[in-house]
Amino acid sequence: RPSSINYKGKKGPKSLFFPPSSFCQTLIHLLKGNIGTGLLGLPLAVKNAGLVLGPISLLCMGVVAINCMQVLVKCSHHLSIKMNRPSLTYGEVVQYGMENVSWLRRHSQWGKQTVNVFLIITQLGFCCVYFVFLSDNIKQVVEAANATTFNCHMNHTNQTQVLVPSFDSRLYMLCFLPALILLVFTPDLRYLAPLSLVANLLMSTSLILIYFYSLTNITYPINLPYVGRAKDYPLFFGTAIFAFEGIGVVLPLENKMQRPQSFIPVLYLGMGIVTFLYISLGTIGYMCFGEHIGGSITLNLPNCWMYQAVKLLYSFGIFITFALQFYVPAEILIPPVLARVSQRWEKAVDLLLRAVLVIFTCALAILIPELDLVISLVGSVSSSFLALIFPPILQILTFHTEGLSPLVTVRNIIISVIGFIGFLTGTYIAIAEIVARNGLKREEAFSSYMVQ
């Protein structure tokens, strides 16, 4: 990868004109791009897989995810030199990889569009998860406010008690809707940089407190199943791959580095830290809360102000992160529409489309207000393609004329097949669970109505 290219002379998205990032800055961005609501849902994922099988599966998935990220970077390097381009996006790498195969060349544009579609689905899926996460956590804090104390040892159930039932969580989502619409109206993400820094510090502090509580409240002996039920394992897959789906930020971060050739060490160090956090919090959280673990570990924290503050602080961090996750689909969907309108209406149409996209994600969250199932569904549907299925196939397309070894080819085919099986089973089980829970809720609502 030529490092002598004049950075300021690059042509491309506006983000490429920002100053290049150092090793440490890139590492921080990589950590930020992989640590979010997915991390908090991993204790439930470990429950679905089992106390022993869960951590082992997370380790295996981490190794495979890191390998796929490295493969994507390697393909990007090879194709950018071949096409004489300073940098490539994920979609462009797939496009030029397909052009490397004669019978796929005419369909290469479809490859780029397919990746963009999955990026849009994934990022908007993250936004849906954020709506559900915010509503569930704030609802729980409000309902327990009258009984929240400063003594964290009073509540021996290790779980927030609902003492003053408030309105439905979907109404909380509607309350957040105007604020999130105003947030995505921010014309430049650099304006959110101070808030983003504060959000990162608050989320880091919250994670430390979650670790502390979980470690100090593990009950012995630990009588938890070592291996979960087979029908729950696809839900584990969806949640885990949702957490590991940071491949969308890999090429943008590598393209912005001062020394792009140093990105692989950043990738190994950053994803090594991420994998350790995933395995440790998933295992410790499940050991602490057991069968009662919720879709987010924050929902299991007790009725005291310190841990209620954890929910509020992490929720603020997720609120700010919403704009960062929303930026990717907005940059893909909005510019082509603005190119078709007159300059006079560009600003109004831009704001309108942003508002419509946020309303769309809110509507989806309202339709499926189950945090654990939304995470698993988004992970199974889109994250599996971006993180597991596309990169191995891309390596075969890119290097098929370069003497790719049969062992590597077989390994890539196996990874893609496993990803596709996970996509099919995870999506089916998540949808079946959503339908079952909605049916149960309707029955309960009908029963309560008949009693009244």
CSV table of C-alpha atoms in Angstrom, one decimal:
chain,number,residue,atom,x,y,z
A,1,ARG,CA,0.0,0.0,0.0
A,2,PRO,CA,1.8,3.2,-1.1
A,3,SER,CA,2.3,5.5,2.0
A,4,SER,CA,3.7,8.4,0.0
A,5,ILE,CA,0.3,9.5,-1.4
A,6,ASN,CA,-0.4,13.1,-0.4
A,7,TYR,CA,-3.3,12.9,2.1
A,8,LYS,CA,-4.7,16.3,1.3
A,9,GLY,CA,-4.9,15.4,-2.4
A,10,LYS,CA,-7.3,12.5,-2.0
A,11,LYS,CA,-10.6,12.7,-3.6
A,12,GLY,CA,-13.5,11.2,-1.8
A,13,PRO,CA,-16.0,11.7,1.0
A,14,LYS,CA,-15.7,14.7,3.2
A,15,SER,CA,-14.4,12.5,6.1
A,16,LEU,CA,-11.2,11.9,4.2
A,17,PHE,CA,-10.3,15.6,4.4
A,18,PHE,CA,-10.0,15.3,8.2
A,19,PRO,CA,-6.4,15.1,9.7
A,20,PRO,CA,-5.0,11.5,9.5
A,21,SER,CA,-5.2,9.5,12.7
A,22,SER,CA,-2.4,8.2,14.8
A,23,PHE,CA,-2.0,4.6,16.1
A,24,CYS,CA,-3.7,5.4,19.4
A,25,GLN,CA,-6.5,7.4,17.9
A,26,THR,CA,-7.3,4.6,15.5
A,27,LEU,CA,-7.2,2.1,18.4
A,28,ILE,CA,-9.7,4.3,20.3
A,29,HIS,CA,-12.0,4.6,17.3
A,30,LEU,CA,-11.8,0.8,16.7
A,31,LEU,CA,-12.8,0.1,20.4
A,32,LYS,CA,-15.6,2.6,20.2
A,33,GLY,CA,-16.9,1.1,17.0
A,34,ASN,CA,-17.1,-2.4,18.6
A,35,ILE,CA,-18.3,-1.6,22.2
A,36,GLY,CA,-22.0,-0.7,22.5
A,37,THR,CA,-25.3,-2.4,23.3
A,38,GLY,CA,-24.0,-5.7,21.9
A,39,LEU,CA,-21.6,-6.0,24.8
A,40,LEU,CA,-24.3,-5.6,27.3
A,41,GLY,CA,-26.4,-8.4,25.7
A,42,LEU,CA,-23.7,-11.0,25.8
A,43,PRO,CA,-24.5,-12.4,29.2
A,44,LEU,CA,-27.9,-13.5,27.8
A,45,ALA,CA,-26.0,-14.9,24.8
A,46,VAL,CA,-23.9,-17.0,27.1
A,47,LYS,CA,-27.0,-18.2,28.8
A,48,ASN,CA,-28.4,-19.4,25.4
A,49,ALA,CA,-25.2,-21.3,24.7
A,50,GLY,CA,-24.2,-22.5,28.2
A,51,LEU,CA,-21.6,-21.5,30.8
A,52,VAL,CA,-18.8,-23.5,29.1
A,53,LEU,CA,-20.0,-23.6,25.4
A,54,GLY,CA,-20.8,-19.9,25.4
A,55,PRO,CA,-17.3,-18.5,26.2
A,56,ILE,CA,-15.6,-21.1,23.9
A,57,SER,CA,-18.0,-20.1,21.1
A,58,LEU,CA,-17.3,-16.4,21.7
A,59,LEU,CA,-13.6,-17.0,21.5
A,60,CYS,CA,-14.0,-19.0,18.2
A,61,MET,CA,-16.2,-16.3,16.8
A,62,GLY,CA,-13.8,-13.6,17.8
A,63,VAL,CA,-10.9,-15.4,16.1
A,64,VAL,CA,-13.0,-15.9,12.9
A,65,ALA,CA,-14.2,-12.2,13.0
A,66,ILE,CA,-10.7,-10.9,13.3
A,67,ASN,CA,-9.5,-13.1,10.5
A,68,CYS,CA,-12.3,-11.8,8.3
A,69,MET,CA,-11.4,-8.2,9.1
A,70,GLN,CA,-7.8,-8.9,8.2
A,71,VAL,CA,-8.9,-10.6,4.9
A,72,LEU,CA,-11.0,-7.5,4.0
A,73,VAL,CA,-8.0,-5.2,4.6
A,74,LYS,CA,-5.7,-7.5,2.6
A,75,CYS,CA,-8.1,-7.5,-0.3
A,76,SER,CA,-8.5,-3.7,-0.1
A,77,HIS,CA,-4.7,-3.3,-0.3
A,78,HIS,CA,-4.4,-5.6,-3.3
A,79,LEU,CA,-7.3,-4.1,-5.2
A,80,SER,CA,-6.4,-0.4,-4.4
A,81,ILE,CA,-2.9,-0.9,-5.9
A,82,LYS,CA,-4.3,-2.8,-8.9
A,83,MET,CA,-6.9,-0.1,-9.6
A,84,ASN,CA,-4.5,2.7,-8.7
A,85,ARG,CA,-6.8,4.1,-6.0
A,86,PRO,CA,-5.6,5.6,-2.7
A,87,SER,CA,-8.4,3.9,-0.7
A,88,LEU,CA,-11.5,1.8,-1.2
A,89,THR,CA,-14.8,1.4,0.7
A,90,TYR,CA,-16.2,-2.0,1.6
A,91,GLY,CA,-18.6,-1.9,-1.4
A,92,GLU,CA,-15.9,-0.8,-3.8
A,93,VAL,CA,-13.7,-3.7,-2.6
A,94,VAL,CA,-16.5,-6.2,-3.4
A,95,GLN,CA,-17.1,-4.4,-6.8
A,96,TYR,CA,-13.5,-4.6,-7.9
A,97,GLY,CA,-13.2,-8.1,-6.5
A,98,MET,CA,-16.0,-9.3,-8.7
A,99,GLU,CA,-14.5,-7.5,-11.7
A,100,ASN,CA,-11.5,-9.8,-11.1
A,101,VAL,CA,-13.6,-12.7,-12.3
A,102,SER,CA,-14.7,-12.6,-16.0
A,103,TRP,CA,-18.2,-14.0,-15.6
A,104,LEU,CA,-19.0,-11.7,-12.7
A,105,ARG,CA,-17.6,-8.5,-14.2
A,106,ARG,CA,-20.9,-7.4,-15.7
A,107,HIS,CA,-22.6,-7.8,-12.3
A,108,SER,CA,-19.9,-6.0,-10.2
A,109,GLN,CA,-22.0,-2.9,-9.6
A,110,TRP,CA,-24.6,-5.2,-8.0
A,111,GLY,CA,-22.0,-6.4,-5.6
A,112,LYS,CA,-21.3,-2.9,-4.4
A,113,GLN,CA,-25.0,-2.2,-4.0
A,114,THR,CA,-25.6,-5.4,-2.1
A,115,VAL,CA,-22.9,-4.5,0.5
A,116,ASN,CA,-24.4,-1.0,0.8
A,117,VAL,CA,-27.9,-2.6,1.4
A,118,PHE,CA,-26.5,-4.8,4.2
A,119,LEU,CA,-24.6,-1.8,5.7
A,120,ILE,CA,-27.9,0.2,5.7
A,121,ILE,CA,-29.8,-2.7,7.3
A,122,THR,CA,-27.1,-3.2,9.9
A,123,GLN,CA,-26.8,0.5,10.9
A,124,LEU,CA,-30.5,1.1,10.9
A,125,GLY,CA,-30.8,-2.1,12.9
A,126,PHE,CA,-28.4,-0.6,15.4
A,127,CYS,CA,-30.6,2.5,15.6
A,128,CYS,CA,-33.7,0.3,16.3
A,129,VAL,CA,-31.8,-1.5,19.1
A,130,TYR,CA,-30.9,1.9,20.6
A,131,PHE,CA,-34.5,3.0,20.7
A,132,VAL,CA,-35.4,-0.2,22.6
A,133,PHE,CA,-32.4,0.0,24.9
A,134,LEU,CA,-33.2,3.7,25.8
A,135,SER,CA,-36.8,3.0,26.4
A,136,ASP,CA,-36.3,-0.1,28.5
A,137,ASN,CA,-33.6,1.4,30.8
A,138,ILE,CA,-35.2,4.8,31.3
A,139,LYS,CA,-38.6,3.1,31.9
A,140,GLN,CA,-37.0,0.9,34.6
A,141,VAL,CA,-35.3,3.9,36.3
A,142,VAL,CA,-38.6,5.8,36.4
A,143,GLU,CA,-40.6,2.9,37.7
A,144,ALA,CA,-38.2,2.2,40.5
A,145,ALA,CA,-37.5,5.9,41.4
A,146,ASN,CA,-39.7,6.0,44.5
A,147,ALA,CA,-37.9,3.0,46.1
A,148,THR,CA,-34.3,3.8,44.9
A,149,THR,CA,-31.9,4.2,47.9
A,150,PHE,CA,-28.3,4.9,48.4
A,151,ASN,CA,-27.7,1.5,50.0
A,152,CYS,CA,-26.8,-1.0,47.3
A,153,HIS,CA,-27.0,-4.0,49.7
A,154,MET,CA,-30.7,-3.7,50.5
A,155,ASN,CA,-31.9,-5.4,47.3
A,156,HIS,CA,-30.9,-9.0,47.5
A,157,THR,CA,-32.7,-10.0,44.3
A,158,ASN,CA,-29.9,-8.4,42.2
A,159,GLN,CA,-32.6,-6.9,40.0
A,160,THR,CA,-34.4,-3.6,39.8
A,161,GLN,CA,-38.0,-4.1,41.1
A,162,VAL,CA,-40.9,-2.5,39.4
A,163,LEU,CA,-42.7,-0.6,42.1
A,164,VAL,CA,-44.6,2.1,40.3
A,165,PRO,CA,-45.7,0.8,36.8
A,166,SER,CA,-45.6,3.6,34.3
A,167,PHE,CA,-46.7,3.7,30.7
A,168,ASP,CA,-45.7,1.2,28.0
A,169,SER,CA,-42.0,1.2,26.8
A,170,ARG,CA,-43.2,2.1,23.3
A,171,LEU,CA,-44.4,5.4,24.5
A,172,TYR,CA,-41.0,6.1,25.9
A,173,MET,CA,-39.7,5.5,22.3
A,174,LEU,CA,-42.0,8.2,21.0
A,175,CYS,CA,-40.7,10.5,23.7
A,176,PHE,CA,-37.2,10.0,22.5
A,177,LEU,CA,-38.1,10.4,18.8
A,178,PRO,CA,-38.1,14.3,18.7
A,179,ALA,CA,-34.8,14.5,20.5
A,180,LEU,CA,-33.1,11.9,18.2
A,181,ILE,CA,-34.5,13.7,15.1
A,182,LEU,CA,-32.9,17.0,16.3
A,183,LEU,CA,-29.7,15.1,17.0
A,184,VAL,CA,-29.3,13.7,13.5
A,185,PHE,CA,-30.0,17.2,12.1
A,186,THR,CA,-26.4,18.1,13.2
A,187,PRO,CA,-24.8,19.1,9.9
A,188,ASP,CA,-21.3,17.9,10.8
A,189,LEU,CA,-20.3,15.1,13.2
A,190,ARG,CA,-17.4,17.2,14.4
A,191,TYR,CA,-19.9,19.3,16.3
A,192,LEU,CA,-20.8,16.3,18.4
A,193,ALA,CA,-17.1,15.5,19.2
A,194,PRO,CA,-17.2,17.0,22.7
A,195,LEU,CA,-20.4,15.2,23.6
A,196,SER,CA,-19.0,12.0,22.1
A,197,LEU,CA,-15.9,12.3,24.3
A,198,VAL,CA,-18.1,12.7,27.4
A,199,ALA,CA,-20.3,9.8,26.3
A,200,ASN,CA,-17.2,7.6,25.9
A,201,LEU,CA,-16.0,8.5,29.4
A,202,LEU,CA,-19.4,7.9,30.9
A,203,MET,CA,-19.9,4.5,29.2
A,204,SER,CA,-16.4,3.4,30.3
A,205,THR,CA,-17.2,4.4,33.9
A,206,SER,CA,-20.5,2.5,33.6
A,207,LEU,CA,-18.8,-0.6,32.3
A,208,ILE,CA,-16.3,-0.6,35.3
A,209,LEU,CA,-19.2,-0.4,37.7
A,210,ILE,CA,-21.1,-3.2,36.0
A,211,TYR,CA,-17.9,-5.4,36.1
A,212,PHE,CA,-17.5,-4.5,39.8
A,213,TYR,CA,-21.1,-5.4,40.8
A,214,SER,CA,-21.1,-8.6,38.7
A,215,LEU,CA,-17.8,-9.8,40.2
A,216,THR,CA,-18.7,-9.1,43.8
A,217,ASN,CA,-22.2,-10.6,43.6
A,218,ILE,CA,-21.5,-14.0,42.0
A,219,THR,CA,-23.2,-16.7,44.1
A,220,TYR,CA,-21.5,-20.0,44.9
A,221,PRO,CA,-21.9,-22.8,44.1
A,222,ILE,CA,-22.6,-22.0,40.5
A,223,ASN,CA,-25.4,-24.4,39.4
A,224,LEU,CA,-25.8,-23.3,35.8
A,225,PRO,CA,-25.9,-25.5,32.7
A,226,TYR,CA,-22.6,-25.9,30.9
A,227,VAL,CA,-24.3,-26.3,27.5
A,228,GLY,CA,-27.6,-24.6,26.6
A,229,ARG,CA,-30.5,-25.9,24.6
A,230,ALA,CA,-29.9,-26.6,21.0
A,231,LYS,CA,-32.8,-24.4,19.9
A,232,ASP,CA,-31.4,-21.4,21.8
A,233,TYR,CA,-28.0,-21.6,20.2
A,234,PRO,CA,-29.1,-19.6,17.0
A,235,LEU,CA,-30.1,-16.8,19.3
A,236,PHE,CA,-26.6,-16.9,20.8
A,237,PHE,CA,-25.2,-16.7,17.3
A,238,GLY,CA,-27.3,-13.6,16.4
A,239,THR,CA,-26.4,-11.7,19.5
A,240,ALA,CA,-22.7,-12.6,19.3
A,241,ILE,CA,-22.3,-11.7,15.7
A,242,PHE,CA,-24.2,-8.4,16.4
A,243,ALA,CA,-21.6,-7.6,19.0
A,244,PHE,CA,-18.7,-8.6,16.7
A,245,GLU,CA,-20.0,-6.7,13.6
A,246,GLY,CA,-17.5,-3.9,13.6
A,247,ILE,CA,-16.2,-4.7,10.1
A,248,GLY,CA,-18.0,-1.7,8.7
A,249,VAL,CA,-15.6,0.7,10.4
A,250,VAL,CA,-12.4,-1.2,9.5
A,251,LEU,CA,-11.6,0.3,6.1
A,252,PRO,CA,-12.7,3.9,7.0
A,253,LEU,CA,-10.3,3.7,10.0
A,254,GLU,CA,-7.5,2.2,7.9
A,255,ASN,CA,-7.9,4.7,5.2
A,256,LYS,CA,-7.6,7.6,7.7
A,257,MET,CA,-4.4,6.4,9.4
A,258,GLN,CA,-1.1,8.3,9.0
A,259,ARG,CA,0.6,5.0,8.3
A,260,PRO,CA,-2.0,2.6,6.9
A,261,GLN,CA,0.5,-0.2,6.9
A,262,SER,CA,0.4,-0.1,10.7
A,263,PHE,CA,-3.3,-0.9,10.8
A,264,ILE,CA,-3.0,-4.7,11.2
A,265,PRO,CA,-1.3,-4.3,14.6
A,266,VAL,CA,-4.0,-1.9,15.6
A,267,LEU,CA,-6.6,-4.5,14.5
A,268,TYR,CA,-5.1,-7.3,16.5
A,269,LEU,CA,-4.6,-5.2,19.6
A,270,GLY,CA,-8.0,-3.6,19.5
A,271,MET,CA,-10.0,-6.7,18.6
A,272,GLY,CA,-8.0,-8.7,21.2
A,273,ILE,CA,-9.2,-6.2,23.9
A,274,VAL,CA,-12.8,-6.4,22.5
A,275,THR,CA,-12.8,-10.2,22.5
A,276,PHE,CA,-11.5,-10.3,26.1
A,277,LEU,CA,-14.3,-7.8,27.2
A,278,TYR,CA,-16.9,-9.8,25.4
A,279,ILE,CA,-15.9,-13.2,26.9
A,280,SER,CA,-15.4,-11.8,30.4
A,281,LEU,CA,-18.5,-9.7,30.7
A,282,GLY,CA,-20.7,-12.4,29.0
A,283,THR,CA,-19.4,-15.1,31.4
A,284,ILE,CA,-19.3,-13.0,34.6
A,285,GLY,CA,-22.7,-11.4,33.9
A,286,TYR,CA,-24.3,-14.8,33.4
A,287,MET,CA,-22.6,-16.2,36.5
A,288,CYS,CA,-23.9,-13.3,38.6
A,289,PHE,CA,-27.6,-13.1,37.4
A,290,GLY,CA,-28.1,-16.7,36.2
A,291,GLU,CA,-31.4,-17.6,34.6
A,292,HIS,CA,-32.8,-14.1,35.3
A,293,ILE,CA,-30.4,-12.2,33.0
A,294,GLY,CA,-32.1,-9.7,30.8
A,295,GLY,CA,-31.6,-8.5,27.2
A,296,SER,CA,-29.1,-6.0,28.6
A,297,ILE,CA,-27.2,-6.6,31.8
A,298,THR,CA,-28.1,-3.0,32.9
A,299,LEU,CA,-31.7,-4.2,33.3
A,300,ASN,CA,-30.6,-6.5,36.2
A,301,LEU,CA,-28.8,-3.9,38.3
A,302,PRO,CA,-30.3,-3.3,41.7
A,303,ASN,CA,-32.4,-0.4,43.2
A,304,CYS,CA,-29.7,2.0,44.4
A,305,TRP,CA,-28.8,5.3,42.9
A,306,MET,CA,-25.2,4.3,41.9
A,307,TYR,CA,-26.5,1.6,39.6
A,308,GLN,CA,-29.5,3.5,38.5
A,309,ALA,CA,-27.0,6.2,37.5
A,310,VAL,CA,-25.1,3.6,35.5
A,311,LYS,CA,-28.3,3.0,33.4
A,312,LEU,CA,-28.7,6.8,32.9
A,313,LEU,CA,-25.0,7.4,32.0
A,314,TYR,CA,-24.9,4.4,29.5
A,315,SER,CA,-28.2,5.6,28.0
A,316,PHE,CA,-26.7,9.0,27.4
A,317,GLY,CA,-23.7,7.4,25.7
A,318,ILE,CA,-26.0,5.4,23.5
A,319,PHE,CA,-28.1,8.5,22.7
A,320,ILE,CA,-25.1,10.3,21.4
A,321,THR,CA,-23.8,7.2,19.6
A,322,PHE,CA,-27.2,7.1,17.7
A,323,ALA,CA,-26.0,10.0,15.5
A,324,LEU,CA,-22.7,8.2,14.7
A,325,GLN,CA,-24.5,5.0,13.7
A,326,PHE,CA,-27.1,6.9,11.7
A,327,TYR,CA,-24.4,8.7,9.7
A,328,VAL,CA,-23.5,5.6,7.6
A,329,PRO,CA,-27.0,4.9,6.1
A,330,ALA,CA,-27.6,8.7,5.8
A,331,GLU,CA,-24.5,9.1,3.7
A,332,ILE,CA,-25.5,6.2,1.4
A,333,LEU,CA,-29.2,7.0,1.0
A,334,ILE,CA,-29.5,10.8,1.0
A,335,PRO,CA,-26.9,12.2,-1.5
A,336,PRO,CA,-28.4,10.4,-4.5
A,337,VAL,CA,-31.8,11.9,-3.7
A,338,LEU,CA,-30.3,15.4,-3.2
A,339,ALA,CA,-28.7,15.1,-6.6
A,340,ARG,CA,-32.1,15.1,-8.1
A,341,VAL,CA,-33.5,18.2,-6.5
A,342,SER,CA,-32.7,21.9,-7.1
A,343,GLN,CA,-30.2,23.6,-4.8
A,344,ARG,CA,-33.0,25.7,-3.3
A,345,TRP,CA,-34.6,22.6,-1.8
A,346,GLU,CA,-31.5,20.6,-0.9
A,347,LYS,CA,-31.5,21.6,2.8
A,348,ALA,CA,-35.2,21.0,3.4
A,349,VAL,CA,-35.1,17.6,1.6
A,350,ASP,CA,-32.0,16.6,3.5
A,351,LEU,CA,-33.7,17.3,6.9
A,352,LEU,CA,-36.9,15.7,5.8
A,353,LEU,CA,-35.2,12.5,4.7
A,354,ARG,CA,-33.2,12.3,8.0
A,355,ALA,CA,-36.4,12.7,10.0
A,356,VAL,CA,-38.2,10.1,7.9
A,357,LEU,CA,-35.3,7.6,8.5
A,358,VAL,CA,-35.4,8.1,12.2
A,359,ILE,CA,-39.2,7.8,12.3
A,360,PHE,CA,-38.8,4.5,10.3
A,361,THR,CA,-36.3,3.1,12.9
A,362,CYS,CA,-38.6,4.1,15.7
A,363,ALA,CA,-41.6,2.4,14.0
A,364,LEU,CA,-39.6,-0.8,13.6
A,365,ALA,CA,-38.6,-0.7,17.3
A,366,ILE,CA,-42.2,-0.1,18.3
A,367,LEU,CA,-43.3,-3.2,16.3
A,368,ILE,CA,-40.6,-5.3,18.0
A,369,PRO,CA,-40.0,-3.9,21.5
A,370,GLU,CA,-37.9,-6.9,22.6
A,371,LEU,CA,-34.3,-5.9,23.1
A,372,ASP,CA,-32.8,-9.4,23.1
A,373,LEU,CA,-34.7,-10.5,20.0
A,374,VAL,CA,-34.1,-7.3,18.1
A,375,ILE,CA,-30.3,-7.7,18.7
A,376,SER,CA,-30.4,-11.3,17.6
A,377,LEU,CA,-32.5,-10.6,14.5
A,378,VAL,CA,-30.3,-7.7,13.3
A,379,GLY,CA,-27.2,-9.8,13.9
A,380,SER,CA,-28.5,-12.9,12.1
A,381,VAL,CA,-29.9,-11.0,9.1
A,382,SER,CA,-27.2,-8.5,8.2
A,383,SER,CA,-24.2,-8.8,10.5
A,384,SER,CA,-23.6,-12.4,9.5
A,385,PHE,CA,-23.2,-11.4,5.8
A,386,LEU,CA,-20.9,-8.4,6.4
A,387,ALA,CA,-18.7,-10.1,9.1
A,388,LEU,CA,-18.6,-13.8,8.1
A,389,ILE,CA,-20.0,-14.5,4.6
A,390,PHE,CA,-18.7,-11.7,2.3
A,391,PRO,CA,-15.0,-11.5,3.3
A,392,PRO,CA,-14.0,-15.1,2.7
A,393,ILE,CA,-15.8,-15.1,-0.7
A,394,LEU,CA,-14.1,-11.8,-1.5
A,395,GLN,CA,-10.6,-13.3,-0.8
A,396,ILE,CA,-11.4,-16.2,-3.2
A,397,LEU,CA,-12.5,-13.7,-5.9
A,398,THR,CA,-9.5,-11.3,-5.4
A,399,PHE,CA,-6.7,-13.9,-5.3
A,400,HIS,CA,-8.1,-16.7,-7.4
A,401,THR,CA,-5.5,-15.9,-10.1
A,402,GLU,CA,-2.7,-15.4,-7.5
A,403,GLY,CA,-2.3,-19.1,-6.6
A,404,LEU,CA,-4.5,-19.2,-3.6
A,405,SER,CA,-3.8,-22.4,-1.7
A,406,PRO,CA,-6.6,-25.1,-1.6
A,407,LEU,CA,-6.4,-25.0,2.3
A,408,VAL,CA,-7.3,-21.3,2.4
A,409,THR,CA,-10.1,-21.8,-0.2
A,410,VAL,CA,-11.6,-24.6,1.9
A,411,ARG,CA,-11.3,-22.6,5.1
A,412,ASN,CA,-13.0,-19.6,3.4
A,413,ILE,CA,-15.8,-21.8,2.1
A,414,ILE,CA,-16.4,-23.4,5.6
A,415,ILE,CA,-16.5,-19.9,7.2
A,416,SER,CA,-19.0,-18.6,4.7
A,417,VAL,CA,-21.2,-21.8,5.0
A,418,ILE,CA,-21.2,-21.5,8.8
A,419,GLY,CA,-22.2,-17.8,8.5
A,420,PHE,CA,-25.0,-18.7,6.1
A,421,ILE,CA,-26.3,-21.4,8.3
A,422,GLY,CA,-26.2,-19.0,11.2
A,423,PHE,CA,-28.1,-16.5,9.1
A,424,LEU,CA,-30.9,-19.0,8.3
A,425,THR,CA,-31.3,-20.5,11.7
A,426,GLY,CA,-30.8,-17.3,13.7
A,427,THR,CA,-33.3,-15.4,11.6
A,428,TYR,CA,-35.9,-18.2,11.8
A,429,ILE,CA,-35.6,-18.6,15.6
A,430,ALA,CA,-35.6,-14.9,16.3
A,431,ILE,CA,-38.7,-14.3,14.1
A,432,ALA,CA,-40.5,-17.4,15.7
A,433,GLU,CA,-39.7,-16.0,19.2
A,434,ILE,CA,-41.0,-12.6,18.3
A,435,VAL,CA,-44.2,-14.0,17.0
A,436,ALA,CA,-44.6,-16.3,20.1
A,437,ARG,CA,-44.0,-13.4,22.6
A,438,ASN,CA,-46.4,-11.1,20.8
A,439,GLY,CA,-49.0,-13.8,20.8
A,440,LEU,CA,-48.4,-14.4,24.6
A,441,LYS,CA,-48.8,-10.6,25.2
A,442,ARG,CA,-52.0,-10.5,23.3
A,443,GLU,CA,-53.4,-13.4,25.3
A,444,GLU,CA,-52.4,-11.7,28.6
A,445,ALA,CA,-53.9,-8.4,27.5
A,446,PHE,CA,-57.1,-10.2,26.5
A,447,SER,CA,-57.3,-12.1,29.8
A,448,SER,CA,-56.8,-8.9,31.8
A,449,TYR,CA,-59.5,-7.2,29.8
A,450,MET,CA,-61.9,-10.0,30.4
A,451,VAL,CA,-61.2,-9.9,34.2
A,452,GLN,CA,-62.0,-6.2,34.2
